[in-house]
Short mmCIF file of C-alpha atoms in Angstrom, two decimals:
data_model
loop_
_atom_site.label_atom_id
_atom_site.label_comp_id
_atom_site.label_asym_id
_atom_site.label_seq_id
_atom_site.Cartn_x
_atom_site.Cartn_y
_atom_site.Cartn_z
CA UNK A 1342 16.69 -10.54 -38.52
CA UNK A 1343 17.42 -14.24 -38.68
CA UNK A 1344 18.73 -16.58 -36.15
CA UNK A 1345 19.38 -20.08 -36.30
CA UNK A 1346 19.73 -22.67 -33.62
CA UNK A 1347 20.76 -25.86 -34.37
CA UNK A 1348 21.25 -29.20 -32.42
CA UNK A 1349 22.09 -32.34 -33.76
CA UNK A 1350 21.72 -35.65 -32.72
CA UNK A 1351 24.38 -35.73 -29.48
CA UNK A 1352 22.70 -32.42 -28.03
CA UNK A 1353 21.33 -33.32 -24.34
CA UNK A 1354 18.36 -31.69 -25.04
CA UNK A 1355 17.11 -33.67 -27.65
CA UNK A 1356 17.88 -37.09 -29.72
CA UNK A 1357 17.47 -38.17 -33.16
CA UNK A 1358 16.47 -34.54 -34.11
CA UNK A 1359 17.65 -31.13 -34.60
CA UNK A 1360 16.03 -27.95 -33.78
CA UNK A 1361 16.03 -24.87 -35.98
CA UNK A 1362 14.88 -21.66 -35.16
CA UNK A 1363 14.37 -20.63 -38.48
CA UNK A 1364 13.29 -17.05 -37.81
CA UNK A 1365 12.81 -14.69 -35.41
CA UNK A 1366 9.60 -12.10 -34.94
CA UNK A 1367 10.29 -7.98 -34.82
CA UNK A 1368 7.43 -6.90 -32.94
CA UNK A 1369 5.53 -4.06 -34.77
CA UNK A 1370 4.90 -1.85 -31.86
CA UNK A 1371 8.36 -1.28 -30.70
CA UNK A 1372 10.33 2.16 -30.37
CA UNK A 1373 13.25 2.28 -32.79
CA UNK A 1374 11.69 -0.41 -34.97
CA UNK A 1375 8.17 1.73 -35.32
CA UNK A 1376 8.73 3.86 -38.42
CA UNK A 1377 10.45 0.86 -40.49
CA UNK A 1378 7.51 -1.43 -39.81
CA UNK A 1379 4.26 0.46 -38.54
CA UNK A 1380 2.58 2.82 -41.85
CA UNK A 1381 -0.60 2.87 -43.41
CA UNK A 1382 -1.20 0.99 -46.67
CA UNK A 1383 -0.91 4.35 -48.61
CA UNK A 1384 2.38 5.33 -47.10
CA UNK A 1385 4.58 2.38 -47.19
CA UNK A 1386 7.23 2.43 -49.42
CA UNK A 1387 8.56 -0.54 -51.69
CA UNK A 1388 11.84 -0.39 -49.95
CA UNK A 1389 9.78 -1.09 -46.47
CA UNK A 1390 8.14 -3.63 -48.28
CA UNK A 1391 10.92 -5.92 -49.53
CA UNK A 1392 12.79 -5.72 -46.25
CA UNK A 1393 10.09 -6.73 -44.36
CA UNK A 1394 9.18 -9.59 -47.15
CA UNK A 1395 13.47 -10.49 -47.42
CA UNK A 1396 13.26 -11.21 -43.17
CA UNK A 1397 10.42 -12.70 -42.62
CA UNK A 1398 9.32 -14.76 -45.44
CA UNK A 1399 12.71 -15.16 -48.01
CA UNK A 1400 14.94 -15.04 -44.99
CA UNK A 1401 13.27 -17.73 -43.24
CA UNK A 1402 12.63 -19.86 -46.28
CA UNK A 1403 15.53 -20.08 -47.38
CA UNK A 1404 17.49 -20.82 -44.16
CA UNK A 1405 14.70 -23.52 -43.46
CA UNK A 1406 15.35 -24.68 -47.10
CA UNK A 1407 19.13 -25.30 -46.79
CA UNK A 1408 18.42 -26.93 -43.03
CA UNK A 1409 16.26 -29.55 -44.05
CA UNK A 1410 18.58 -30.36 -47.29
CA UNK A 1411 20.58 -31.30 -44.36
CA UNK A 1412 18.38 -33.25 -42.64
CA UNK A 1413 17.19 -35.31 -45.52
CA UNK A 1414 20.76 -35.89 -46.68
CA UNK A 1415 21.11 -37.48 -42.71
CA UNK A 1416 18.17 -39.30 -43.07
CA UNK A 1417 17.61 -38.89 -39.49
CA UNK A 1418 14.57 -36.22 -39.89
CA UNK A 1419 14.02 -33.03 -37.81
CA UNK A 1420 12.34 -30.53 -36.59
CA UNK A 1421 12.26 -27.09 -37.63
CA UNK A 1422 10.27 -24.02 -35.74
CA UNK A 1423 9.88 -20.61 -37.15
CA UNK A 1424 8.52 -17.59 -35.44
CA UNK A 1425 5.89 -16.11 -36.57
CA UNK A 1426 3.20 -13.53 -34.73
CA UNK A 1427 -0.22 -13.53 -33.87
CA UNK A 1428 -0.31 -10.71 -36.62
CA UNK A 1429 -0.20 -13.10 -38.93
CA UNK A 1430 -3.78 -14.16 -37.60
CA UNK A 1431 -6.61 -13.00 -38.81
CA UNK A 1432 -7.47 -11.92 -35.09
CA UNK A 1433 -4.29 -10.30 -34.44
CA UNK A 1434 -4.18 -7.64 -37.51
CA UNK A 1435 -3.66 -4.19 -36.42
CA UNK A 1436 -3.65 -1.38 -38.92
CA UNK A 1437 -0.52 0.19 -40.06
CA UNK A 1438 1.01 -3.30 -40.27
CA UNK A 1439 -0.08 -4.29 -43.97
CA UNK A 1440 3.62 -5.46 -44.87
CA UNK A 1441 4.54 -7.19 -41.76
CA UNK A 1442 0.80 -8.49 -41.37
CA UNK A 1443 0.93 -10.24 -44.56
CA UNK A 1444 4.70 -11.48 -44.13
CA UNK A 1445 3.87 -13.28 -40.98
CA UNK A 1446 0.64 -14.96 -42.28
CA UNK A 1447 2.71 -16.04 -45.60
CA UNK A 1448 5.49 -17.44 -43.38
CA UNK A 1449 2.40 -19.62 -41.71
CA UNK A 1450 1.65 -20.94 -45.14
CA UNK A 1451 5.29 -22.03 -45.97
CA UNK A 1452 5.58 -23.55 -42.54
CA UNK A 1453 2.37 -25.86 -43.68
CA UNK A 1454 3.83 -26.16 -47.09
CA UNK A 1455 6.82 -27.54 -45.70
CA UNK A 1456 5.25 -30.02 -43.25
CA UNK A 1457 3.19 -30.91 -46.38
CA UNK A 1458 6.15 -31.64 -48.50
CA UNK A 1459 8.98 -33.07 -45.69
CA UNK A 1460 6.85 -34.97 -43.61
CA UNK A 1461 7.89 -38.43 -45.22
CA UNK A 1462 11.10 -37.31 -44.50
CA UNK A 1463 10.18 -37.18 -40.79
CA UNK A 1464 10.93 -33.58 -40.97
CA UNK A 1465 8.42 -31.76 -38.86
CA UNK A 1466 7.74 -28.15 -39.03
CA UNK A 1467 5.54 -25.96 -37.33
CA UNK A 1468 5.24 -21.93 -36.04
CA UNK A 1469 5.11 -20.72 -32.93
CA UNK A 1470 2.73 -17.32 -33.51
CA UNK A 1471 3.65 -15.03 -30.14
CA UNK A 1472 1.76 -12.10 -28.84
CA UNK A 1473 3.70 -9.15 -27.18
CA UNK A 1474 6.51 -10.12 -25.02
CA UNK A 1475 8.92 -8.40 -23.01
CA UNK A 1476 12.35 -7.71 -24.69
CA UNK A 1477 14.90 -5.33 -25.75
CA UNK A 1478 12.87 -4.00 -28.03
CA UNK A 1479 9.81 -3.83 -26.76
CA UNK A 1480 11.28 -2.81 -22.92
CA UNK A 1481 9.67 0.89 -23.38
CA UNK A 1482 6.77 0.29 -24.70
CA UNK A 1483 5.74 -2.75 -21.88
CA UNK A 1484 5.71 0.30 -19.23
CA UNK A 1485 3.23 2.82 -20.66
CA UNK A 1486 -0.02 2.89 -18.54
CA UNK A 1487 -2.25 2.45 -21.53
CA UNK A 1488 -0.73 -0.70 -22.88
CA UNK A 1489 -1.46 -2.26 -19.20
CA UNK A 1490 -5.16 -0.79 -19.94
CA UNK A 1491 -5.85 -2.68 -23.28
CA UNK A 1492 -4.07 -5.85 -21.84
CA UNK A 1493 -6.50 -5.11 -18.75
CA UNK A 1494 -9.62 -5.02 -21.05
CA UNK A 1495 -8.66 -7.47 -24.23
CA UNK A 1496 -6.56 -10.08 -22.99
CA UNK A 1497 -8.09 -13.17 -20.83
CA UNK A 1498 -5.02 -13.91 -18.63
CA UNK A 1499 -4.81 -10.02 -17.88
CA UNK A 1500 -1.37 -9.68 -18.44
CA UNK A 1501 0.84 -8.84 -21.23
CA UNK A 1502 4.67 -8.52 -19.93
CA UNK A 1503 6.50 -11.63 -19.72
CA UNK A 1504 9.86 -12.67 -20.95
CA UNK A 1505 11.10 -14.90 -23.64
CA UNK A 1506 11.30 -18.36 -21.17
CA UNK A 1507 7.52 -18.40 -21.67
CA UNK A 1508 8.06 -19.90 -25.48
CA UNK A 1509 11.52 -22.50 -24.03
CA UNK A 1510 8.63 -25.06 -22.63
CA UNK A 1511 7.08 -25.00 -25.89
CA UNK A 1512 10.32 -25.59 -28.03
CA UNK A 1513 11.14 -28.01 -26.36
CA UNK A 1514 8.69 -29.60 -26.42
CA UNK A 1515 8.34 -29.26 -30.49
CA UNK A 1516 12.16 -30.61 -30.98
CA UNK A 1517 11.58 -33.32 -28.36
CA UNK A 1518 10.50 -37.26 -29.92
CA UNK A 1519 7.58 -36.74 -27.59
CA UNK A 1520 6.11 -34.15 -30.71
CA UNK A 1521 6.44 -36.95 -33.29
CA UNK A 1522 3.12 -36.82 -34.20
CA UNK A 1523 2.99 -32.72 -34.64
CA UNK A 1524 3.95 -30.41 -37.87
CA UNK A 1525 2.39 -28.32 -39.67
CA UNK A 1526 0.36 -26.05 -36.98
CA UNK A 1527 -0.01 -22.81 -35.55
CA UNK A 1528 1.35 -22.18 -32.24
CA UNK A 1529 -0.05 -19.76 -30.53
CA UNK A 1530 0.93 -18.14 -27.25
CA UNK A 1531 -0.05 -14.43 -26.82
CA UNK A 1532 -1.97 -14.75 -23.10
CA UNK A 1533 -5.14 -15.36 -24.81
CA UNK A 1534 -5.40 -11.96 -26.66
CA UNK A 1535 -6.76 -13.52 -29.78
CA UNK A 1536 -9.43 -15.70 -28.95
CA UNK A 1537 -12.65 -15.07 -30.06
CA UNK A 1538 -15.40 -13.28 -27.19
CA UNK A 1539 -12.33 -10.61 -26.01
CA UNK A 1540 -12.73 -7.34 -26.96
CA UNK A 1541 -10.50 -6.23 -30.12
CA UNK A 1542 -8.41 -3.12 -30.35
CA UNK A 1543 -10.55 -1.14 -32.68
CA UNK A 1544 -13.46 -1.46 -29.80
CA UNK A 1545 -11.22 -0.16 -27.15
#
């Protein structure tokens, strides 16, 4: 699933820059979504495997690709944002996730090899890596009792259920002038579930 957002230079949000959400994140634990994404290493299938690999890393490639084409031809520089996962961090592999794992942490790497690349084009670019968040798709899951548990005993803010506004602050922030000075990192914003001290699923 891809979605872009663009704003160009007479949005009221932001000047003299354009945000793209270059890619969205399917969240591995989620009902209808489980059998496509969650298997063991042994039973995923190559047809898993390149659907996974054509969302999250081809998909968002080349949509970021043919945005900042556009933002070099303008010469007015950008910034693009795609959404990765905290399963793309070392910390936040799970089993049963070895294709969407692996997709997430590659899409980290071409959001550094783009900074890398674009940033004397004042193109910025940077990832947002979220933990579990409350959505459509993950709706059922947020209510069973032993999800609340492990967020209970692993995560330091002790919660594990908000909604999507949590990530607006920080996107704004990114597209915003006041982020000049930022590409090429990591966001991460999971409620502290991946920082090193807390308890890790396979302990539980």
């Amino acid at each position: 699933m891809i979605r872009l957002i663009a704003r160009d230079t007479s949005s009221s949000i932001v000047s003299h820059s354009h945000l793209y959400l270059a890619s969205t994140t399917l969240h591995s634990f989620s009902g209808e979504h489980e059998l496509k994404i969650v298997h063991s290493s042994l039973g995923l299938t190559e047809e898993e495997w390149d659907n996974i690999y054509n969302t999250n890393v081809k998909g968002a490639w080349l949509v970021s690709k043919h945005v900042c084409i556009r933002m070099h031809d303008s010469n007015k520089g950008g910034s693009v944002i795609n959404i990765s996962s905290i399963a793309g961090l070392s910390r936040g592999q799970v089993p049963g996730g070895l294709a969407y794992t692996s997709s997430k942490t590659a899409l980290n790497a071409v959001t550094k090899m783009f900074a890398l690349e674009l940033g004397v084009h004042k193109i910025r670019v940077n990832s947002i890596n979220p933990g579990l968040f409350k959505s459509e798709i993950t709706q059922n899951l947020m209510q069973k009792d032993w999800l609340n548990n492990v967020a209970l005993r692993t995560v330091s803010l002790k919660k594990w259920n908000l909604s999507d506004p949590a990530l607006t602050s920080l996107i704004r922030y990114l597209v915003h002038d006041s982020s000049e000075y930022v590409s090429g990192n990591d966001f991460i914003v999971d409620a502290g579930a991946t920082l090193p001290g807390v308890p890790i699923f396979s302990s539980l």
